[in-house]
């Protein structure tokens, strides 16, 4: 396969067993196919799991749980909703969902980007980590459920609340509980009583905008929305008050 | 304010013998010794790890228990009183290293192994071949063969299997809880002995990559060091749910132990706490567990067995059944004598059940449900010698894992202070001046010798039983008898009382 040559492949996955589909993806990537269009996806789990390298996958339909788990590099765009466990322990790559998504997105994620156009369920961004240049990012266009960013140890979480109804909370309870690294950016306000005791709210500084702006520009571009509309509401930042929240727990 | 806590040990120095070489000063990781005109011990810092004793060229040092520091009382023991004093002065949880040391009943010592006599002769393992080879992994319900081009071929797809030359592997001990040299020794020994070492939940150091065929990598709730490369450098992938020393409790490596190399291996910034809570926050049911098992199988192309490690707890048989049905290839059960780098003392000493009862209960349940073949059982938690190993296998385990015994082989003196990170023997520490003391080649040699000795003894035990393969001993409880056990205990263990 000549270097840099784009090889595309379309697969109609209607009724296809997930293992067969993933096998085809793995084999074809090994053969040098770099772009896939998957039609008729309906609940197939583990799509793109453990896949490496510069591969683009367009998914039409609703993929099943654990989309892109342990993934290392590929870019997946979902034209439909996502389910649970997207980007589980993802190392690198990008997943863009044109719709809602379920629970436990980005668990232990340590690199790459996850964009969700609309809202997400519970326990999103839990145990997210960062290490050196690997800074994982999750951008949620709508609202998030409870335990958002719990035990977060690094990376960036963003909640925009774009489809938020009047009086609807931006996130559920226990926001940032046990958080000891990274930052959560919130477009709009949250009630103080939903915050985990390990975090505090701050205004954004220049450095924050430097990190946040490219992510918002991406969001605006992916979902065809004016950046000004996103920027019309001020942001707040949540960061942990201590890097050692449990440092004094024990006696020797 | 006077220090309420009296020294537990007393360092007795024979100054007539001492030639002031200061080796004790250098060797103590706990800073017991200072030197002015002569060696002066600070008794209250001593943990009786015996490093100074071993390295004193004049044999001038003796560590004794401090006599009568407390008025004797068999209910309010010295330990209980010291613990209360520590908590009264700190408001923290008591932390401890190593396994549960309370005098609970030890079932291994109440089980006796059968032997052949006249009519059913024993086998001489010195002359006859003895098979200790063990395969870990899910076995099919039945095997079909077909004839192709005149050759008989297997027609059943067998789940991935790991071949062990002897049914003993090393327990998970993370890099972080023990030193890199200790990890290297375990990996080398595992390769040499044809067994497995387990990285624990602390990631896999790149120096261990060449040993990937002999490594179990763990995926714990904190997902430390877990990425595709990590999964690729393993023979088995293990989901860590529980640990025998601390069932229901997570791991927590304090920030001060996360130095540059530990941080690189765990893929977290230096100096941050490495929190790995007990619950995987994406697993709240057997279905969720199944999802992670199959995510890992997908990520490793169904080429590696997936193990699920749990602590032995009251309902362990039902839990194991669920794990088997969730698609695990191996269930690793850790009993309440299992060791730890650090655990709250109160948890370690009072939670969980003995591994002997857990093995029997799980084996029974999986047999009754007709799914025993679908998983291998690895038992761990306080195996002290090959007799314990043989008894565990007779009770129903496929293989056993040893942690504390392996540490002792590498020089550990069970001072139970792993959690302080001051291990004078260079094992449970990350302090460079201490870790360099453990020569990985020497330590690997010690481990290899231990595994070889136990394997020889296992062959001898098999011979005495008239068996020539460890396979034949597995779950063969008729070859065990209980002694000094109640009817209930005998019923759970599934063994008759001695004399029957």
XYZ file of C-alpha atoms in Angstrom:
752
model
C 0.000 0.000 0.000
C 1.602 3.333 -1.021
C 2.271 5.697 1.836
C -0.410 8.318 2.425
C -2.908 6.891 -0.039
C -6.503 7.078 1.194
C -8.360 3.819 0.815
C -12.050 3.984 1.634
C -14.508 1.190 2.274
C -18.234 1.122 2.839
C -19.820 -1.640 4.904
C -23.517 -2.285 5.308
C -23.605 -3.618 8.848
C -27.344 -4.210 9.080
C -27.869 -7.277 11.266
C -24.138 -7.975 11.415
C -22.745 -9.566 14.615
C -20.381 -7.163 16.349
C -17.481 -9.583 16.433
C -17.679 -10.142 12.691
C -17.844 -6.421 12.071
C -14.890 -5.664 14.349
C -12.906 -8.453 12.731
C -13.484 -6.901 9.312
C -12.417 -3.489 10.628
C -9.239 -4.889 12.163
C -8.358 -6.902 9.065
C -9.017 -4.048 6.685
C -7.035 -1.577 8.782
C -4.158 -4.054 8.723
C -4.516 -4.218 4.926
C -4.246 -0.436 4.719
C -7.827 0.805 4.500
C -7.899 4.219 6.154
C -11.536 5.310 5.799
C -14.705 3.434 6.573
C -18.368 4.242 6.195
C -20.505 1.955 8.320
C -24.169 1.937 7.328
C -27.054 0.407 9.230
C -25.318 0.268 12.599
C -27.785 -0.770 15.278
C -26.335 -1.557 18.698
C -23.105 -3.295 17.654
C -20.784 -3.047 20.650
C -17.076 -2.305 20.901
C -16.786 -0.622 17.499
C -13.225 0.548 16.993
C -12.039 -1.041 20.263
C -8.269 -1.124 20.479
C -7.926 0.212 16.936
C -4.703 2.113 16.267
C -3.473 4.665 13.782
C -4.858 7.281 11.431
C -8.190 5.751 10.507
C -11.484 7.547 9.920
C -14.785 5.825 10.575
C -18.205 7.268 9.818
C -20.984 5.504 11.654
C -24.595 5.800 10.544
C -27.091 4.589 13.141
C -26.681 3.970 16.851
C -23.561 2.050 17.911
C -23.666 -0.100 21.063
C -21.725 0.223 24.308
C -17.971 0.759 24.600
C -17.507 2.523 21.283
C -13.798 3.209 20.831
C -12.683 1.516 24.062
C -8.860 1.440 24.430
C -8.756 3.151 21.039
C -5.414 4.687 20.052
C -5.669 7.245 17.279
C -8.663 6.757 14.972
C -11.402 9.317 14.428
C -14.986 8.115 14.669
C -17.975 10.237 13.723
C -21.390 8.934 14.728
C -24.399 10.200 12.802
C -26.906 9.171 15.432
C -26.953 8.750 19.206
C -24.300 7.003 21.262
C -24.815 4.563 24.117
C -22.812 3.790 27.293
C -19.075 3.524 27.787
C -17.890 5.508 24.774
C -14.122 6.140 24.875
C -13.603 3.749 27.801
C -9.886 4.040 28.715
C -9.242 5.645 25.331
C -5.597 6.502 24.704
C -5.840 8.763 21.672
C -8.175 9.663 18.825
C -11.424 11.519 18.419
C -15.060 10.547 18.673
C -17.783 12.965 17.536
C -21.392 12.041 18.264
C -24.189 13.869 16.462
C -26.826 13.280 19.107
C -27.125 12.231 22.762
C -24.991 9.658 24.563
C -25.430 7.411 27.604
C -23.592 6.740 30.866
C -19.932 6.292 31.869
C -18.346 8.009 28.895
C -14.573 8.365 28.927
C -13.968 6.182 31.998
C -10.239 6.325 32.799
C -9.707 8.073 29.474
C -6.128 9.291 29.168
C -5.960 11.012 25.798
C -7.926 12.050 22.746
C -11.199 13.932 22.396
C -14.852 13.077 22.753
C -17.523 15.490 21.513
C -21.207 14.908 22.212
C -23.603 17.309 20.478
C -26.429 16.911 22.998
C -26.728 15.600 26.554
C -25.034 12.738 28.367
C -26.046 10.410 31.218
C -24.465 9.568 34.564
C -20.833 9.156 35.584
C -19.231 10.817 32.590
C -15.503 11.523 32.741
C -14.922 9.408 35.854
C -11.275 8.587 36.637
C -10.111 10.624 33.686
C -6.327 10.995 33.778
C -3.660 13.039 32.121
C -0.012 12.363 31.694
C 2.537 14.638 30.096
C 1.209 15.567 26.637
C -1.826 13.348 26.871
C -4.726 15.497 28.034
C -8.122 13.885 27.427
C -11.093 16.074 26.596
C -14.841 15.561 26.716
C -17.140 18.314 25.417
C -20.846 17.926 26.139
C -23.151 20.238 24.208
C -26.191 19.681 26.383
C -26.405 18.729 30.060
C -24.788 15.962 32.099
C -26.124 13.531 34.714
C -24.906 12.943 38.259
C -21.288 12.085 39.228
C -19.849 14.104 36.348
C -16.042 14.080 36.639
C -16.010 11.924 39.766
C -12.472 10.938 40.845
C -11.210 12.989 37.936
C -7.415 12.990 38.019
C -6.660 15.043 34.916
C -7.927 16.255 31.554
C -10.674 18.668 30.587
C -14.432 18.323 30.825
C -16.743 20.902 29.257
C -20.516 21.217 29.650
C -22.259 23.766 27.450
C -25.941 23.356 28.326
C -26.962 24.507 24.854
C -30.259 22.618 24.843
C -30.917 23.248 28.527
C -34.515 24.048 29.372
C -35.407 26.883 31.737
C -34.771 25.755 35.317
C -33.071 22.520 34.257
C -29.730 21.957 36.046
C -26.555 21.943 33.979
C -25.315 18.770 35.644
C -26.609 16.258 38.176
C -25.474 15.939 41.798
C -22.003 15.023 43.086
C -20.237 17.116 40.474
C -16.466 16.544 40.688
C -16.651 14.403 43.827
C -13.193 13.071 44.723
C -11.657 15.125 41.944
C -7.894 15.556 42.384
C -6.711 16.787 38.979
C -7.828 18.394 35.720
C -10.511 21.011 35.176
C -14.242 21.138 34.496
C -15.528 24.095 32.470
C -19.200 24.934 32.864
C -21.105 27.276 30.600
C -23.492 28.829 33.102
C -24.094 28.311 36.798
C -24.488 25.275 39.014
C -25.927 25.156 42.525
C -23.163 25.051 45.151
C -24.773 22.147 46.976
C -24.191 19.745 44.089
C -20.429 20.244 44.169
C -18.175 17.571 45.593
C -16.327 18.794 48.673
C -12.979 18.410 46.910
C -13.627 21.121 44.300
C -14.145 24.869 44.202
C -15.513 27.224 41.558
C -13.327 29.879 39.907
C -13.563 32.441 37.120
C -11.627 31.751 33.956
C -8.225 33.261 33.322
C -6.428 33.824 30.052
C -4.743 30.426 30.276
C -8.171 28.795 30.573
C -9.437 30.457 27.415
C -6.288 29.356 25.626
C -7.195 25.743 26.431
C -10.934 26.103 26.010
C -11.233 28.130 22.795
C -9.917 25.491 20.381
C -12.347 22.963 21.861
C -15.293 25.344 21.446
C -14.189 26.176 17.912
C -14.173 22.457 17.158
C -17.622 22.067 18.647
C -18.953 24.999 16.583
C -17.416 23.524 13.436
C -18.556 19.912 13.983
C -22.150 20.806 14.781
C -22.458 23.882 12.607
C -23.303 26.356 15.339
C -22.108 29.940 15.725
C -19.188 30.292 18.168
C -20.670 33.599 19.322
C -23.786 31.775 20.519
C -21.622 29.493 22.678
C -19.604 32.413 24.009
C -22.750 34.422 24.828
C -22.970 32.794 28.266
C -20.024 33.147 30.688
C -18.023 30.105 31.804
C -17.016 28.942 35.256
C -14.212 26.582 36.129
C -14.127 23.792 38.719
C -10.755 22.630 39.959
C -9.750 20.548 42.956
C -8.772 22.472 46.051
C -6.119 19.879 46.902
C -4.020 17.437 44.929
C -3.870 15.260 48.017
C -7.505 15.138 49.203
C -6.819 11.904 51.059
C -3.320 12.698 52.257
C -4.202 12.744 55.952
C -6.433 9.715 56.029
C -4.028 7.294 57.654
C -1.890 6.888 60.730
C 1.213 4.742 60.823
C 4.079 15.875 76.178
C 5.514 12.429 76.765
C 5.212 9.892 73.965
C 2.562 7.464 75.142
C 3.641 4.750 72.766
C 6.513 2.723 74.181
C 9.007 1.040 71.866
C 7.807 -2.364 70.811
C 11.269 -3.757 70.191
C 14.570 -3.219 71.893
C 17.842 -3.106 69.996
C 20.504 -4.736 72.117
C 24.033 -3.934 71.029
C 27.010 -5.825 72.313
C 29.461 -2.935 72.439
C 32.314 -5.279 73.250
C 31.838 -6.942 69.883
C 30.908 -3.811 67.899
C 33.819 -2.475 65.866
C 31.974 0.668 64.809
C 31.791 -0.191 61.098
C 28.403 1.634 60.921
C 26.949 -0.978 58.627
C 23.832 -0.990 60.791
C 23.507 2.783 60.419
C 23.623 2.474 56.619
C 21.399 -0.578 56.424
C 18.420 0.554 58.476
C 15.688 1.980 56.253
C 13.791 3.171 59.294
C 16.549 5.403 60.649
C 16.972 3.558 63.928
C 20.707 4.105 64.249
C 22.813 7.172 64.705
C 26.507 7.371 65.435
C 28.438 9.692 67.666
C 31.270 7.977 69.470
C 29.394 4.710 69.157
C 26.256 3.292 67.537
C 23.128 4.529 69.290
C 19.767 2.918 68.548
C 16.439 4.718 68.726
C 14.385 1.762 69.924
C 10.980 3.176 69.092
C 11.794 3.365 65.391
C 12.730 -0.317 65.187
C 10.288 -2.621 63.360
C 12.370 -5.784 63.815
C 12.990 -6.270 60.096
C 16.353 -7.808 61.094
C 18.331 -6.162 58.310
C 20.923 -4.789 60.736
C 21.206 -8.153 62.445
C 21.847 -9.890 59.129
C 24.452 -7.356 58.028
C 26.358 -6.867 61.293
C 29.721 -8.556 60.632
C 30.315 -9.063 64.345
C 26.877 -10.467 65.197
C 26.731 -7.726 67.804
C 23.048 -6.861 67.371
C 20.032 -8.632 68.798
C 16.484 -7.336 68.512
C 14.234 -8.416 71.324
C 10.630 -7.707 72.137
C 10.587 -4.961 74.685
C 9.822 -6.922 77.843
C 6.876 -5.858 79.921
C 6.257 -2.482 78.322
C 2.636 -2.996 79.185
C 1.166 -4.810 82.098
C 0.218 -8.215 80.623
C -3.419 -8.596 79.647
C -4.650 -11.191 77.183
C -7.716 -9.153 76.192
C -6.215 -5.663 76.003
C -3.152 -6.857 74.162
C -0.148 -4.678 73.520
C -1.190 -4.246 69.863
C -4.664 -3.074 70.810
C -3.331 -0.568 73.287
C -0.687 0.785 70.900
C -3.303 1.142 68.162
C -5.624 3.115 70.410
C -2.767 5.415 71.348
C -1.868 5.992 67.692
C -5.440 6.847 66.817
C -5.902 9.032 69.863
C -2.942 11.094 68.718
C -3.762 11.293 65.001
C -7.475 10.795 64.146
C -6.430 8.656 61.152
C -7.164 5.113 60.043
C -4.530 2.602 61.086
C -2.570 1.379 58.127
C -0.692 -1.880 57.818
C 1.296 -4.016 55.414
C 1.412 -7.808 54.787
C -1.399 -10.237 55.530
C -3.825 -10.723 58.369
C -1.841 -12.066 61.324
C -4.677 -12.762 63.752
C -4.932 -16.270 65.180
C -8.063 -17.301 63.277
C -8.474 -20.987 62.616
C -6.229 -22.134 59.824
C -8.006 -24.806 57.786
C -4.933 -25.927 55.880
C -3.511 -27.157 59.173
C -6.723 -29.077 59.842
C -6.553 -31.002 56.579
C -4.496 -34.118 56.017
C -3.536 -35.634 52.684
C -4.114 -39.306 51.939
C -1.389 -41.755 50.934
C -1.253 -45.130 49.190
C -0.177 -48.286 50.978
C -0.219 -51.976 50.027
C -2.893 -52.693 47.430
C -2.922 -49.358 45.678
C 0.748 -48.629 45.346
C 2.287 -45.216 45.463
C 4.528 -43.979 42.644
C 8.196 -43.197 42.899
C 8.555 -39.697 41.441
C 12.318 -40.090 41.179
C 11.850 -42.795 38.553
C 8.446 -42.178 37.046
C 7.337 -39.128 35.086
C 5.156 -36.742 37.046
C 3.002 -34.177 35.343
C 2.560 -30.793 36.986
C 1.610 -28.998 33.775
C -1.532 -26.970 34.220
C -3.540 -25.069 31.642
C -5.438 -21.986 32.709
C -8.383 -20.945 30.581
C -11.924 -21.906 29.734
C -12.331 -25.519 28.667
C -15.043 -26.604 26.221
C -18.001 -28.762 27.271
C -16.919 -31.424 24.827
C -14.214 -31.861 22.209
C -14.973 -32.859 18.637
C -12.375 -34.118 16.205
C -12.419 -34.501 12.471
C -10.301 -36.408 9.982
C -8.685 -34.265 7.334
C -6.246 -35.683 4.780
C -5.925 -38.766 6.911
C -5.006 -36.698 9.967
C -7.079 -36.292 13.085
C -7.707 -32.647 13.788
C -9.459 -30.780 16.549
C -12.847 -29.539 15.380
C -13.716 -27.602 18.555
C -12.469 -24.066 18.943
C -10.620 -23.969 22.256
C -10.586 -20.742 24.251
C -7.090 -19.309 24.794
C -5.068 -21.354 27.299
C -1.981 -20.488 29.313
C 0.405 -23.329 29.966
C 2.002 -23.440 33.410
C 4.862 -25.848 34.043
C 3.776 -26.058 37.662
C 0.473 -24.968 39.237
C 1.984 -22.015 41.100
C 2.044 -18.404 39.930
C 3.065 -15.124 41.549
C 0.373 -12.939 43.102
C -0.335 -9.437 41.880
C 2.011 -6.971 43.555
C 2.154 -3.595 41.893
C 5.197 -1.592 40.942
C 4.714 1.084 43.544
C 3.972 -1.304 46.358
C 7.190 -3.196 45.561
C 10.327 -2.077 43.812
C 11.210 -2.417 40.152
C 14.011 -4.838 41.006
C 11.495 -7.045 42.803
C 9.256 -6.896 39.713
C 12.161 -7.820 37.461
C 13.024 -10.764 39.700
C 9.437 -12.017 39.584
C 9.325 -11.696 35.796
C 12.639 -13.515 35.305
C 11.642 -16.283 37.675
C 8.238 -16.635 36.007
C 9.912 -17.030 32.630
C 12.484 -19.493 33.893
C 9.870 -21.600 35.709
C 7.245 -21.442 32.959
C 4.734 -19.756 35.220
C 3.235 -16.255 35.466
C 3.871 -13.034 37.320
C 1.197 -10.410 37.834
C 1.813 -6.681 37.546
C -0.904 -5.775 40.013
C -2.706 -2.548 39.307
C 0.346 -0.341 38.977
C 0.987 -0.563 35.245
C 3.759 -2.374 33.425
C 7.293 -1.000 33.390
C 8.824 -1.112 29.924
C 11.754 -3.165 31.245
C 9.274 -6.011 31.689
C 8.043 -5.963 28.077
C 10.369 -8.822 27.042
C 8.581 -11.066 29.546
C 5.143 -10.424 28.085
C 4.347 -14.114 27.548
C 4.663 -14.629 31.298
C 2.786 -11.599 32.549
C -0.717 -11.057 33.821
C -1.651 -7.383 33.516
C -4.345 -5.938 35.731
C -7.153 -3.591 34.868
C -8.344 -2.036 38.116
C -10.828 0.748 38.727
C -8.116 3.410 38.499
C -7.003 2.021 35.118
C -3.397 2.861 35.956
C -1.090 2.394 33.005
C -3.846 0.698 31.016
C -3.678 1.289 27.293
C -3.525 -0.883 24.212
C 0.252 -1.268 24.440
C -0.119 -2.502 28.027
C -2.782 -5.017 27.018
C -0.601 -6.157 24.120
C 2.320 -6.935 26.456
C 0.574 -9.622 28.455
C -0.368 -13.278 28.451
C -3.497 -12.783 30.549
C -5.593 -9.692 31.269
C -7.059 -9.534 34.754
C -9.893 -7.350 35.987
C -9.150 -6.584 39.602
C -12.312 -6.352 41.645
C -11.128 -7.310 45.106
C -8.112 -8.180 47.208
C -8.047 -10.634 50.113
C -6.371 -8.221 52.503
C -8.973 -5.577 51.855
C -12.205 -6.867 50.359
C -14.458 -4.019 49.335
C -11.616 -1.546 49.748
C -9.693 0.124 46.968
C -6.038 0.785 46.411
C -4.397 4.064 47.316
C -0.757 4.755 46.602
C 0.031 8.001 48.427
C 1.464 10.808 46.305
C 4.833 10.758 48.042
C 5.500 7.272 46.632
C 4.627 8.317 43.077
C 8.142 9.163 41.912
C 9.172 9.724 38.297
C 9.353 6.094 37.280
C 6.238 5.026 39.150
C 4.425 7.973 37.596
C 5.591 6.923 34.132
C 4.469 3.358 34.649
C 1.092 4.352 36.070
C 0.799 7.187 33.533
C -0.083 9.815 36.105
C 1.751 12.985 37.133
C 4.475 12.712 39.768
C 3.408 13.228 43.343
C -0.343 12.790 42.843
C -2.290 10.235 44.813
C -2.962 7.105 42.812
C -6.550 6.379 43.774
C -8.097 3.117 42.714
C -11.368 2.763 44.604
C -12.912 -0.654 45.142
C -15.855 -0.169 42.806
C -15.190 0.058 39.114
C -17.632 2.891 38.504
C -18.621 1.284 35.241
C -19.472 -2.058 36.854
C -22.649 -2.290 38.881
C -23.875 -5.689 37.722
C -22.750 -8.962 36.213
C -23.843 -7.572 32.824
C -21.533 -4.586 33.294
C -18.708 -6.955 34.232
C -19.446 -8.966 31.091
C -19.197 -5.775 29.082
C -15.703 -5.039 30.412
C -14.614 -8.666 29.976
C -15.653 -8.584 26.339
C -14.206 -5.096 25.784
C -10.868 -6.548 26.891
C -11.349 -9.633 24.736
C -12.110 -7.406 21.755
C -9.074 -5.274 22.481
C -6.872 -8.375 22.613
C -8.503 -10.104 19.647
C -9.860 -13.000 21.763
C -6.301 -14.310 21.985
C -5.859 -13.965 25.749
C -7.735 -15.383 28.699
C -9.475 -12.762 30.827
C -9.268 -13.300 34.558
C -11.431 -11.687 37.229
C -9.885 -11.315 40.655
C -12.106 -11.149 43.712
C -11.630 -11.434 47.436
C -13.039 -14.435 49.282
C -16.229 -13.187 50.929
C -19.382 -14.712 52.378
C -21.254 -15.185 49.108
C -18.222 -16.025 47.048
C -19.795 -19.065 45.365
C -22.708 -17.115 43.909
C -20.375 -14.302 42.869
C -18.041 -16.756 41.159
C -20.975 -18.280 39.302
C -21.893 -14.832 37.996
C -18.311 -14.164 36.960
C -18.139 -17.469 35.095
C -21.357 -16.631 33.300
C -20.073 -13.157 32.464
C -17.452 -14.803 30.264
C -14.355 -14.857 32.469
C -11.790 -17.541 31.613
C -10.160 -17.503 35.037
C -11.504 -16.623 38.483
C -8.787 -15.561 40.864
C -9.932 -15.788 44.486
C -7.865 -14.171 47.204
C -8.418 -15.346 50.784
C -8.295 -13.223 53.917
C -4.682 -14.152 54.635
C -3.671 -12.442 51.418
C -0.935 -9.858 51.714
C -1.033 -6.176 50.956
C 1.292 -3.260 50.443
C -1.053 -1.159 52.533
C -4.512 -1.644 53.973
C -6.484 -0.259 56.860
C -5.641 -2.685 59.683
C -9.240 -3.002 60.750
C -10.263 -4.131 57.259
C -7.378 -6.535 56.813
C -7.953 -8.256 60.113
C -11.723 -8.561 60.168
C -13.141 -8.783 56.664
C -13.278 -11.725 54.302
C -13.058 -15.484 54.739
C -10.315 -18.112 54.550
C -9.373 -19.249 51.050
C -9.814 -22.946 51.948
C -13.551 -22.499 52.512
C -13.889 -20.260 49.453
C -12.239 -22.754 47.089
C -14.509 -25.559 48.277
C -17.656 -23.435 48.100
C -16.882 -22.099 44.620
C -15.843 -25.465 43.223
C -19.050 -27.037 44.598
C -21.279 -24.363 43.165
C -19.695 -24.325 39.717
C -19.855 -28.134 39.552
C -23.488 -28.153 40.651
C -24.285 -25.657 37.911
C -22.342 -27.632 35.320
C -19.996 -24.759 34.485
C -16.851 -25.714 36.374
C -15.077 -26.413 33.089
C -15.802 -22.941 31.749
C -13.388 -21.255 34.156
C -10.114 -22.007 35.872
C -9.837 -21.227 39.556
C -6.672 -19.634 40.884
C -6.558 -19.512 44.675
C -4.399 -17.194 46.734
C -4.080 -15.883 50.241
C -1.437 -17.227 52.574
C 0.119 -20.264 50.893
C 3.145 -21.144 53.017
C 4.385 -24.408 51.510
C 3.678 -27.057 48.907
C 1.377 -28.885 51.348
C -0.965 -25.895 51.314
C -0.758 -25.932 47.503
C -1.658 -29.617 47.258
C -4.546 -29.191 49.693
C -5.914 -26.218 47.756
C -5.783 -28.170 44.504
C -7.454 -31.161 46.124
C -10.179 -28.806 47.342
C -10.778 -27.653 43.766
C -8.290 -24.974 42.675
C -6.560 -25.259 39.299
C -3.511 -23.349 40.478
C -2.419 -21.173 43.380
C -0.762 -17.779 43.557
C 1.917 -16.895 46.081
C 2.780 -13.378 47.185
C 4.149 -13.288 50.718
C 6.078 -16.535 50.209
C 7.665 -15.030 47.092
C 8.635 -11.898 49.027
C 10.171 -14.012 51.782
C 12.177 -15.852 49.139
C 13.535 -12.460 48.049
C 14.614 -11.573 51.572
C 11.467 -10.157 53.184
C 11.432 -10.722 56.951
C 7.690 -9.984 57.340
C 8.123 -6.919 59.516
C 4.692 -5.847 58.218
C 5.795 -2.297 57.515
C 5.450 -2.303 53.697
C 3.081 0.658 53.882
C 5.825 2.922 55.229
C 7.922 2.484 52.083
C 11.069 2.113 54.227
C 11.735 -1.566 53.496
C 15.353 -2.100 54.478
C 15.515 -5.174 52.256
C 14.808 -3.084 49.154
C 11.580 -4.877 48.304
C 8.572 -2.801 49.409
C 10.134 0.583 48.810
C 10.830 3.099 46.069
C 13.743 4.806 47.825
C 16.654 4.438 45.385
C 19.272 3.839 48.073
C 17.139 0.942 49.352
C 15.863 -0.525 46.054
C 19.434 -0.955 44.762
C 19.992 -3.472 47.571
C 17.839 -6.051 45.873
C 19.796 -7.687 43.074
C 17.160 -8.889 40.602
C 19.352 -11.774 39.419
C 19.937 -13.046 42.936
C 16.267 -12.565 43.844
C 15.134 -14.341 40.672
C 17.411 -17.226 41.599
C 15.836 -17.432 45.034
C 12.344 -17.463 43.518
C 13.309 -20.103 40.960
C 14.713 -22.280 43.738
C 11.524 -21.879 45.752
C 9.267 -22.818 42.835
C 11.498 -25.779 41.991
C 11.473 -26.994 45.608
C 7.732 -26.769 45.893
C 7.321 -28.483 42.546
C 9.545 -31.359 43.662
C 7.518 -31.666 46.833
C 4.281 -31.598 44.863
C 5.572 -34.485 42.765
C 6.462 -36.343 45.939
C 2.958 -35.725 47.308
C 1.420 -36.936 44.052
C 3.576 -40.029 44.225
C 2.413 -40.720 47.753
C -1.159 -40.411 46.513
C -0.466 -42.832 43.681
C -1.123 -40.139 41.102
C 1.106 -39.141 38.223
C -0.554 -35.865 37.219
C -1.677 -32.843 39.161
C -4.827 -32.948 36.996
C -5.838 -36.079 38.867
C -5.640 -34.349 42.226
C -7.815 -31.398 41.231
C -11.025 -31.357 43.226
C -10.290 -34.821 44.560
C -11.489 -34.155 48.095
C -11.831 -37.836 48.861
C -8.057 -37.732 49.239
C -8.305 -35.212 52.080
C -9.440 -35.724 55.660
C -10.267 -33.117 58.226
C -8.920 -33.145 61.758
C -10.415 -31.185 64.610
C -13.155 -29.695 62.467
C -16.875 -29.382 63.140
C -19.496 -31.126 61.022
C -20.363 -27.791 59.386
C -16.752 -27.081 58.511
C -16.331 -30.577 57.114
C -19.524 -30.168 55.085
C -18.363 -26.879 53.555
C -14.921 -28.257 52.789
C -16.523 -31.410 51.438
C -14.153 -33.693 53.314
C -14.637 -36.535 55.774
C -13.130 -36.491 59.209
C -9.860 -38.335 59.707
C -10.532 -41.952 60.537
C -13.438 -42.231 58.111
